[in-house]
Short mmCIF file of C-alpha atoms and ligand atoms in Angstrom, two decimals:
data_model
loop_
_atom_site.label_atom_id
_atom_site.label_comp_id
_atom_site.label_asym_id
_atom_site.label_seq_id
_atom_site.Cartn_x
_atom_site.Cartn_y
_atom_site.Cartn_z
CA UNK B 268 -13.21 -17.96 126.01
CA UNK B 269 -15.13 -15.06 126.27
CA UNK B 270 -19.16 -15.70 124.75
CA UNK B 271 -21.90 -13.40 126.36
CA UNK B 272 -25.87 -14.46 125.96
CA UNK B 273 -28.28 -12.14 127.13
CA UNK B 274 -31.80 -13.61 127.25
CA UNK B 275 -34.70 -11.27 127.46
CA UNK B 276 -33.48 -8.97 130.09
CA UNK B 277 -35.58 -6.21 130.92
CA UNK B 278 -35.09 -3.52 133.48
CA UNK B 279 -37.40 -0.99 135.31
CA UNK B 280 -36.68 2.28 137.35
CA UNK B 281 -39.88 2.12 139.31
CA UNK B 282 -42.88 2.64 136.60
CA UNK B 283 -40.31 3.46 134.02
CA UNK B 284 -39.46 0.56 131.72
CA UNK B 285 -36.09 1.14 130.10
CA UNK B 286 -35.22 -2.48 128.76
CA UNK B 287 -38.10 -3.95 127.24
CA UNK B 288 -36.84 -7.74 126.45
CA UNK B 289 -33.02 -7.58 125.17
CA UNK B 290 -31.96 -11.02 123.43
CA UNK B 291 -28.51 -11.11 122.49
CA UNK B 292 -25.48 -13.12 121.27
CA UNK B 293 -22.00 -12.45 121.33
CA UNK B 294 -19.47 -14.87 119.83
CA UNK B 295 -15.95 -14.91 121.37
CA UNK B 296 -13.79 -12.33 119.76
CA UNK B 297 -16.32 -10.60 118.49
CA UNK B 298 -16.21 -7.00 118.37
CA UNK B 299 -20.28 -5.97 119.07
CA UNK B 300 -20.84 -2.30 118.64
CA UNK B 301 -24.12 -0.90 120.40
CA UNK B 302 -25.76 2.31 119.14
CA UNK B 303 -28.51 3.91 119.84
CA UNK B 304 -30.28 7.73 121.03
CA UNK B 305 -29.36 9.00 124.14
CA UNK B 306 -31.29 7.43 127.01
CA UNK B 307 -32.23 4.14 124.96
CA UNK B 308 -30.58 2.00 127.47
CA UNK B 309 -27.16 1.49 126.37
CA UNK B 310 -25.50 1.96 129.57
CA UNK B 311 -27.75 0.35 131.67
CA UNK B 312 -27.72 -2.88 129.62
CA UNK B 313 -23.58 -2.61 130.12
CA UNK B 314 -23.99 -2.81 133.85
CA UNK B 315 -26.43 -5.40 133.75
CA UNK B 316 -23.46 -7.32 131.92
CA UNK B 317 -20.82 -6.04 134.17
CA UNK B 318 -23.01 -7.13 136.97
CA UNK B 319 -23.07 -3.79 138.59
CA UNK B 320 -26.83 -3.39 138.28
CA UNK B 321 -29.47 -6.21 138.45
CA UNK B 322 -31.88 -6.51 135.36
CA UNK B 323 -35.62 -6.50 136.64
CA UNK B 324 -35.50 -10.29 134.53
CA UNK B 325 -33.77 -12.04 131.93
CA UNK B 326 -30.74 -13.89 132.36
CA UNK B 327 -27.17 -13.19 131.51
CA UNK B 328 -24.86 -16.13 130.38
CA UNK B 329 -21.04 -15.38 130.27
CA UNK B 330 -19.40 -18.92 128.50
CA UNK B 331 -22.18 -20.27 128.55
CA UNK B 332 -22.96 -19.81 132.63
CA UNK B 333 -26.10 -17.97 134.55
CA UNK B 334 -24.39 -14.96 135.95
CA UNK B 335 -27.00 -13.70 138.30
CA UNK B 336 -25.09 -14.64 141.24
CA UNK B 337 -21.56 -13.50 140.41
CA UNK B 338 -20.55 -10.26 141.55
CA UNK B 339 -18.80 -7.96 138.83
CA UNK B 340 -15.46 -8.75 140.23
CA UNK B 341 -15.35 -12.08 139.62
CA UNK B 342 -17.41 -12.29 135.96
CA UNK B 343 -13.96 -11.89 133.96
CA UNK B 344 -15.11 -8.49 132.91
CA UNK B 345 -13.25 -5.54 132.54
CA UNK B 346 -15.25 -2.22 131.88
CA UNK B 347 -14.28 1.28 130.50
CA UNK B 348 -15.80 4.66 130.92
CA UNK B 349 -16.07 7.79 129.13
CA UNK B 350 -14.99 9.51 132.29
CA UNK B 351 -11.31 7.52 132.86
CA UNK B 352 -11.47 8.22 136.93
CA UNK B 353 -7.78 7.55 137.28
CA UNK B 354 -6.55 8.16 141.30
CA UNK B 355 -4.51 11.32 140.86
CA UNK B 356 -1.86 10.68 143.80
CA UNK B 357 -0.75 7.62 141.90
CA UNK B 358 1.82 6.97 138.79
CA UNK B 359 0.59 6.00 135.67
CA UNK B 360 1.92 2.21 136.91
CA UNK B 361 0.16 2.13 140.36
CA UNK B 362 -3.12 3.13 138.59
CA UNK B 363 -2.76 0.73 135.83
CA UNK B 364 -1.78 -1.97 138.97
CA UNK B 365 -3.93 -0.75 141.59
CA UNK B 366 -7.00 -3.41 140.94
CA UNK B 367 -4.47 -6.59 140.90
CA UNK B 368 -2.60 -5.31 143.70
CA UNK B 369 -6.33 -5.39 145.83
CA UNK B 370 -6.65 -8.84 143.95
CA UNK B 371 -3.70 -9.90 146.03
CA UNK B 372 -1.94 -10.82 142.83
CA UNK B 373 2.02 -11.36 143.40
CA UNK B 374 4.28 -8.25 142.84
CA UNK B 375 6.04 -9.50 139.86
CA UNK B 376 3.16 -10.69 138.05
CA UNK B 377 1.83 -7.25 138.52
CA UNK B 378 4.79 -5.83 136.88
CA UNK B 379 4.99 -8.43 134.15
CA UNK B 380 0.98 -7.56 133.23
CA UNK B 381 1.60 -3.53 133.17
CA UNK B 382 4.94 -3.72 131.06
CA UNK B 383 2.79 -5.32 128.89
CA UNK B 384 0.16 -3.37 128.45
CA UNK B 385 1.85 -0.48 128.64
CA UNK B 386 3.67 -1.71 125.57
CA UNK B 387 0.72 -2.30 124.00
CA UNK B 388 -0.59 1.05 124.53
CA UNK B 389 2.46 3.03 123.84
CA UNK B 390 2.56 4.13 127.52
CA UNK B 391 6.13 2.98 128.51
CA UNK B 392 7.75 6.65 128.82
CA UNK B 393 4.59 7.81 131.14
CA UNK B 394 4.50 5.16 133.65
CA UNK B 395 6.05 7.64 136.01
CA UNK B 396 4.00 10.22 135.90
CA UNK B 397 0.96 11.29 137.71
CA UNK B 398 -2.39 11.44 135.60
CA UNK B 399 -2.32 15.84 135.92
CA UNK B 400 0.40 15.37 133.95
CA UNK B 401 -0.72 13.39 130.83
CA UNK B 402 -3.14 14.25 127.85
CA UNK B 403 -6.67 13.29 128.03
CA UNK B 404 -5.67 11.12 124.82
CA UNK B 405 -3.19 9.40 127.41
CA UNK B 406 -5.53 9.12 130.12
CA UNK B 407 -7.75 7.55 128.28
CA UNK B 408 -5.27 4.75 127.21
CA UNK B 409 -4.36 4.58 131.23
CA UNK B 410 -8.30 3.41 131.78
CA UNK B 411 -7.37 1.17 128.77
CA UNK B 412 -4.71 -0.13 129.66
CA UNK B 413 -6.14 -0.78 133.55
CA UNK B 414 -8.61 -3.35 132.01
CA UNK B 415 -6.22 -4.58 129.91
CA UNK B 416 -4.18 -6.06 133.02
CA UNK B 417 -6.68 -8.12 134.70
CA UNK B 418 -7.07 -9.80 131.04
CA UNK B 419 -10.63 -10.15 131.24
CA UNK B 420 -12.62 -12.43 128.75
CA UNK B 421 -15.06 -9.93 128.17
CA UNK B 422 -14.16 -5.60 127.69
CA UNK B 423 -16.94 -3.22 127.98
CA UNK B 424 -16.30 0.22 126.63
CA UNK B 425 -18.54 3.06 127.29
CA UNK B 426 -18.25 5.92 125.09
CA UNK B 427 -14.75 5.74 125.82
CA UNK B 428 -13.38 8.47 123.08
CA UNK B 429 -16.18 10.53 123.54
CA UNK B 430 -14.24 13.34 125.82
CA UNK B 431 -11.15 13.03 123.25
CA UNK B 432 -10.83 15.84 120.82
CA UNK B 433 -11.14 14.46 117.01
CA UNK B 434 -7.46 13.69 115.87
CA UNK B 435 -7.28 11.61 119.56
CA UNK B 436 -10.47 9.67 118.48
CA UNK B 437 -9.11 8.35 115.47
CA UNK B 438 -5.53 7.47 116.98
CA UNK B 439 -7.51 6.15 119.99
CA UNK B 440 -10.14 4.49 117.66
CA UNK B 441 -7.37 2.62 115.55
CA UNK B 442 -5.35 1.50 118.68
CA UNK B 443 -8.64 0.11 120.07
CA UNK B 444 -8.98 -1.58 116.66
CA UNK B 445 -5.32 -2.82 116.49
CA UNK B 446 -5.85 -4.18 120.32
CA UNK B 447 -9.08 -6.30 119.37
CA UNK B 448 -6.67 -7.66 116.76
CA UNK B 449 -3.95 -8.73 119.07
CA UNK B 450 -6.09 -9.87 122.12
CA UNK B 451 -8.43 -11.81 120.07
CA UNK B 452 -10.73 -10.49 122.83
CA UNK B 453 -14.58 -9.86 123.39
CA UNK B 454 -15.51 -6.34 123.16
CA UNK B 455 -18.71 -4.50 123.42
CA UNK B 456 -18.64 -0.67 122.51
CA UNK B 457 -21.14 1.82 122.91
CA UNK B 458 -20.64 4.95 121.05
CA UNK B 459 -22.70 7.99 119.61
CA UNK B 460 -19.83 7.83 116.54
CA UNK B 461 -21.30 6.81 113.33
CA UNK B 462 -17.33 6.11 112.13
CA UNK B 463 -16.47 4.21 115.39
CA UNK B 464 -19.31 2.26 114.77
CA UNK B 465 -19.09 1.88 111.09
CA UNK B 466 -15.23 1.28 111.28
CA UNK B 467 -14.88 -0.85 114.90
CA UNK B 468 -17.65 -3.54 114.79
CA UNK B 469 -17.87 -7.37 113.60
CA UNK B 470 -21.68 -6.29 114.48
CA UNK B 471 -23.58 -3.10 115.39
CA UNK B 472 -26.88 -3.59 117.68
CA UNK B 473 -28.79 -0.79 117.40
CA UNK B 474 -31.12 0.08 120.13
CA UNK B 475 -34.27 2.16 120.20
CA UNK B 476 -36.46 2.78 123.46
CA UNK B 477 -35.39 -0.08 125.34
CA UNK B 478 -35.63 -2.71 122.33
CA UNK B 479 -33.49 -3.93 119.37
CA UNK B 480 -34.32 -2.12 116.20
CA UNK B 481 -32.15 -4.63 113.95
CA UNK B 482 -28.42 -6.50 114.59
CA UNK B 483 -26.21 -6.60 111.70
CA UNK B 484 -22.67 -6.35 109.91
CA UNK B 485 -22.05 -2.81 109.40
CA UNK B 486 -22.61 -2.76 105.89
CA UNK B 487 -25.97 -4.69 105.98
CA UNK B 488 -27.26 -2.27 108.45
CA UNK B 489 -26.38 0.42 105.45
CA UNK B 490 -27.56 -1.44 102.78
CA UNK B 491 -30.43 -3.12 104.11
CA UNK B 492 -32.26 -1.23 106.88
CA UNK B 493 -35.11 -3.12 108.71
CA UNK B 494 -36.68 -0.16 109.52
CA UNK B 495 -37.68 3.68 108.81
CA UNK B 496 -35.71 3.91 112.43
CA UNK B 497 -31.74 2.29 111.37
CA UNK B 498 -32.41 3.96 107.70
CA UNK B 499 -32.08 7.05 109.83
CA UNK B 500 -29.68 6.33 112.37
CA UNK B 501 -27.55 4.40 110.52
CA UNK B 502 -25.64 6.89 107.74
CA UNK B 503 -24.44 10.73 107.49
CA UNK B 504 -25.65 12.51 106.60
CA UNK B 505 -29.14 10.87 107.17
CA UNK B 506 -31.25 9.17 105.04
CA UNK B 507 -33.72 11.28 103.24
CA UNK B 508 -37.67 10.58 103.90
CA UNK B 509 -40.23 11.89 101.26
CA UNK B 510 -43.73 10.94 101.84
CA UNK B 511 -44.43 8.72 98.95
CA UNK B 512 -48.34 10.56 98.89
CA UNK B 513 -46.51 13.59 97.46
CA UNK B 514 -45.22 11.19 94.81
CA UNK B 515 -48.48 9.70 93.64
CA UNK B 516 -47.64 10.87 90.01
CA UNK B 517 -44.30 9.24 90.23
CA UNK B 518 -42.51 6.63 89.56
CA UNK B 519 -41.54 6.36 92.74
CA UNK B 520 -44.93 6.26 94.73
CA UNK B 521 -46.92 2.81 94.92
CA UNK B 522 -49.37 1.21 96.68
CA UNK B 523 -49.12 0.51 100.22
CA UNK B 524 -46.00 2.70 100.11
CA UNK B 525 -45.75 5.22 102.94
CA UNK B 526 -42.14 6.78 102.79
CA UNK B 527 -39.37 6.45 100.01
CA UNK B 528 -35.72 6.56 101.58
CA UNK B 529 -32.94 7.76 99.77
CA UNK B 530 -29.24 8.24 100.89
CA UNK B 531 -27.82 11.39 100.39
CA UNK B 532 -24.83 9.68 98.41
CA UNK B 533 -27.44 8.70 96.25
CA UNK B 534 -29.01 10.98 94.64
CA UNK B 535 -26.80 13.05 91.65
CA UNK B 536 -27.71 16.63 90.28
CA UNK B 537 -27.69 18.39 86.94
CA UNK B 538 -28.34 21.58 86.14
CA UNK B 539 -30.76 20.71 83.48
CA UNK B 540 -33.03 17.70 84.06
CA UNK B 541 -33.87 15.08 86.42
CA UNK B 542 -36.61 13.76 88.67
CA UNK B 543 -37.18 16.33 91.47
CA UNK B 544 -36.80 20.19 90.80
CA UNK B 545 -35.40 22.50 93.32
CA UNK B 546 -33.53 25.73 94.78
CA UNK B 547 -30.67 25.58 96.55
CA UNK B 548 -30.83 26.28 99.73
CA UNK B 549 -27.59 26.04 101.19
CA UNK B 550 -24.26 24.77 100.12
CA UNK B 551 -21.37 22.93 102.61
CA UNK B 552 -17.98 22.09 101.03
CA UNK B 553 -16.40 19.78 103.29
CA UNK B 554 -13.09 19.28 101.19
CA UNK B 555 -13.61 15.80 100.07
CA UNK B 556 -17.80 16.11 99.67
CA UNK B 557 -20.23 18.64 99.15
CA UNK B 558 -23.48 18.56 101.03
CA UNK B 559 -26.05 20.41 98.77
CA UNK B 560 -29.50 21.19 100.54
CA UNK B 561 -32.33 21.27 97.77
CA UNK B 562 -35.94 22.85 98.77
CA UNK B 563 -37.68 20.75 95.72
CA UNK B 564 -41.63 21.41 95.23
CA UNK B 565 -41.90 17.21 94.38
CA UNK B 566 -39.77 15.65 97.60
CA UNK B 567 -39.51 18.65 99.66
CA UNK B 568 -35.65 19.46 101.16
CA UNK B 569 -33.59 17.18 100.57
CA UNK B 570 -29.95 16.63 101.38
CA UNK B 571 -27.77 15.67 98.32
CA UNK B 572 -23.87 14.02 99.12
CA UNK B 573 -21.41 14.86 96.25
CA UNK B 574 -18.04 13.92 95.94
CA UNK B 575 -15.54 16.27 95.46
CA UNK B 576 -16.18 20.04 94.92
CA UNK B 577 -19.28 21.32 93.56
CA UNK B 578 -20.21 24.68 92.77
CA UNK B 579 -23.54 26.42 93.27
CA UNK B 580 -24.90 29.03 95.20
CA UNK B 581 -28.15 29.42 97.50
CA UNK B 582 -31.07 30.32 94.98
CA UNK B 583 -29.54 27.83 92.14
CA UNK B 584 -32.13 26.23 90.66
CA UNK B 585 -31.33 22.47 89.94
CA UNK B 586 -32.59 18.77 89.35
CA UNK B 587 -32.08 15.84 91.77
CA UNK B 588 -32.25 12.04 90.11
CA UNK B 589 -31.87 9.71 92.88
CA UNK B 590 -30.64 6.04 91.95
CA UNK B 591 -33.74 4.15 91.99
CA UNK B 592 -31.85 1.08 92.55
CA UNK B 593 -30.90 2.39 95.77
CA UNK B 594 -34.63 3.50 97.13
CA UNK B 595 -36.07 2.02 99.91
CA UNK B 596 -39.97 1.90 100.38
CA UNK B 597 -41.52 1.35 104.07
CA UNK B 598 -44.94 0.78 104.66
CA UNK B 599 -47.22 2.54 107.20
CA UNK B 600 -45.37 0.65 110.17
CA UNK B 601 -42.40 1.70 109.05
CA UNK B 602 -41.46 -1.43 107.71
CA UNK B 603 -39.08 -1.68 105.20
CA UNK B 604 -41.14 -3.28 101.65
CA UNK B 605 -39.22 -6.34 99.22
N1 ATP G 944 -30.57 4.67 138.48
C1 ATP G 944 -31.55 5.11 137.68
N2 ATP G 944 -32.75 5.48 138.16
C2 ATP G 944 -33.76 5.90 137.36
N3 ATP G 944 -33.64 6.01 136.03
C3 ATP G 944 -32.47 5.68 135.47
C4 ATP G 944 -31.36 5.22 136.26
N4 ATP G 944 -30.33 4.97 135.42
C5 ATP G 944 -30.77 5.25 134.18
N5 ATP G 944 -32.04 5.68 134.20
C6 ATP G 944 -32.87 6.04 133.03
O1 ATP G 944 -32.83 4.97 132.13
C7 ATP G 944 -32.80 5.42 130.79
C8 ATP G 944 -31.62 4.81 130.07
O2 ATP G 944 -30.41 5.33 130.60
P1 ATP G 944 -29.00 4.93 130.04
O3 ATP G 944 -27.97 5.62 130.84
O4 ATP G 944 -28.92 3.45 129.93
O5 ATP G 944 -29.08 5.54 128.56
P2 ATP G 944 -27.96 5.59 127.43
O6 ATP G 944 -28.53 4.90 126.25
O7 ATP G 944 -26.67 5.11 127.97
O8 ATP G 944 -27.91 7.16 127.12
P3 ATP G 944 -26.64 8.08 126.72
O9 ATP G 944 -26.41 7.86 125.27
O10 ATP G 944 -27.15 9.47 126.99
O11 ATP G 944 -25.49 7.70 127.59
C9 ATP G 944 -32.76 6.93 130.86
O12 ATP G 944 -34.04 7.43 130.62
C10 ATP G 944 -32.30 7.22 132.28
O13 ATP G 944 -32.81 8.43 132.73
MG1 MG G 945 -24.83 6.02 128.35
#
């Protein structure tokens, strides 16, 4: 078993309140992704979990029991970092072994654990080797695969591709998917990676100056934002924001209606008509897309997601119609409106 509970933990640095009141549940097996702007509190709430910091209050439940007195050692958790820290004088093995061997754990158990992680992680031809002489992408599944031995109930990962370069974060990415898979195991991930998000979690908590903005499936987060704040941050490129007061003769613009969001994806372009008018102002063919920025008198400049090819230039004068059933409308709070 592996469930986690947090219940309204909140944590101070002397006058600076950085967890303002975290509630949180994680079902075993579950796969929670948490997300947020640098400095929000995403590593911090980790080692409150892992037990190597003490929240100011709140209480953290692993299965169920009050953790406050465990130490991190013996809490069943297992944590990775984006820096992998591996002891350079030892092999690949003794690294991956080091923490059961301090355990006291017998010597063939040991070896039995590490085969099979290192199995599991592809690492059987490098257990030899010293860490100066493996990739970073092979480091990294070293840290891996040294939380994967003491088969903990509960992984915490964080940032753990973020030093990789990007065809390493999408082999790491899918063996860290694959793994969650096979282990059946709790995992909490914190990333800056809209994919790894997107593409890892059961459930993505996104975080926001020390609070929880909205929890959700992937895909509701996308289609149905709570907020001006997970419209934004959920999405790439961003959501676009057009102050619905420059709208007023629109169809768009209503009553109580602050901002109108609409997805890049979502809005299409002709040549010829459509809602808002506008010059080009820049052009970015990505292969498969082409982001189109559009200075439009109505909305102002907005970003426009097409797929495929399309050809303009800077200067091109052209119409943007976005899908009005995919508009949002938030009210002065931010709010998002029925
Ligand atoms: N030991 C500490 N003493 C004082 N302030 C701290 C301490 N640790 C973290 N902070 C502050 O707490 C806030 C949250 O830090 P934290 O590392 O949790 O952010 P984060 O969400 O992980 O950011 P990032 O995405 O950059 O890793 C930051 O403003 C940070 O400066
Ligand atoms: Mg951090």
């Amino acid at each position: 078993m592996g469930t986690l509970k947090l219940e309204n933990i909140r944590k101070s640095f002397g006058s600076v309140d950085v967890l303002k009141g975290i509630d949180l549940d994680v079902k075993d097996g579950e796969l929670v992704v948490f997300v947020g702007p640098s400095g929000c509190g995403k590593s911090t709430l980790l080692r409150i979990i892992a037990g190597l910091e003490d929240a100011t209050s709140g209480e953290v439940l692993i299965d169920g029991e009050a953790a406050g007195h465990i130490p991190p050692a013996k809490r069943g958790i297992a944590m990775v970092f984006q820096t992998y820290a591996l002891y350079p004088h030892l092999t690949v093995r003794d690294n991956m072994g080091l923490g059961l061997k301090q355990a006291k754990m017998p010597a063939d158990e040991i070896t039995t654990r590490v085969g099979k992680a290192s199995a599991m992680l592809s690492l059987d031809d490098y257990l030899a080797r010293r860490p100066a002489e493996l990739s970073g992408g092979q480091r990294q599944r070293v840290a891996i695969g040294r939380a994967l031995v003491r088969e903990p109930k509960l992984f915490l990962f964080d940032e753990p591709l973020s030093n990789l370069d990007a065809a390493l974060r999408v082999n790491t990415r899918l063996e860290i998917a694959r793994l969650h898979r096979e282990l059946s195991a709790t995992m909490i991930y914190v990333t800056h990676d809209q994919v790894e998000a997107m593409t890892l979690a059961d459930k993505i908590v996104v975080l926001n100056n020390g609070r929880i903005e909205q929890i959700g499936a992937p895909m509701e987060l996308y289609n149905s934002p709570a907020n001006l704040f997970v419209a934004g941050f959920i999405g790439s490129p961003k959501m676009n924001f057009v102050d619905a007061a420059r709208l007023k003769h629109d169809r768009f613009g209503q009553d109580g209606v602050k901002t109108i969001g609409v997805r890049p994806e979502h809005i299409t372009v002709d040549p010829k008509a459509g809602t808002w008018q506008g010059s080009v102002m820049h052009v970015e063919h990505l292969g498969a897309d082409t982001n189109l920025y559009l200075d439009s008198k109505e909305a102002g400049l907005i970003t426009i997601r097409i797929f495929g090819e399309y050809r303009t230039e800077p200067g091109a004068l052209l119409y943007a119609t976005p899908d009005p059933a995919k508009t949002y409308r938030f009210d002065a709070a931010g709010q998002v409106m029925a």
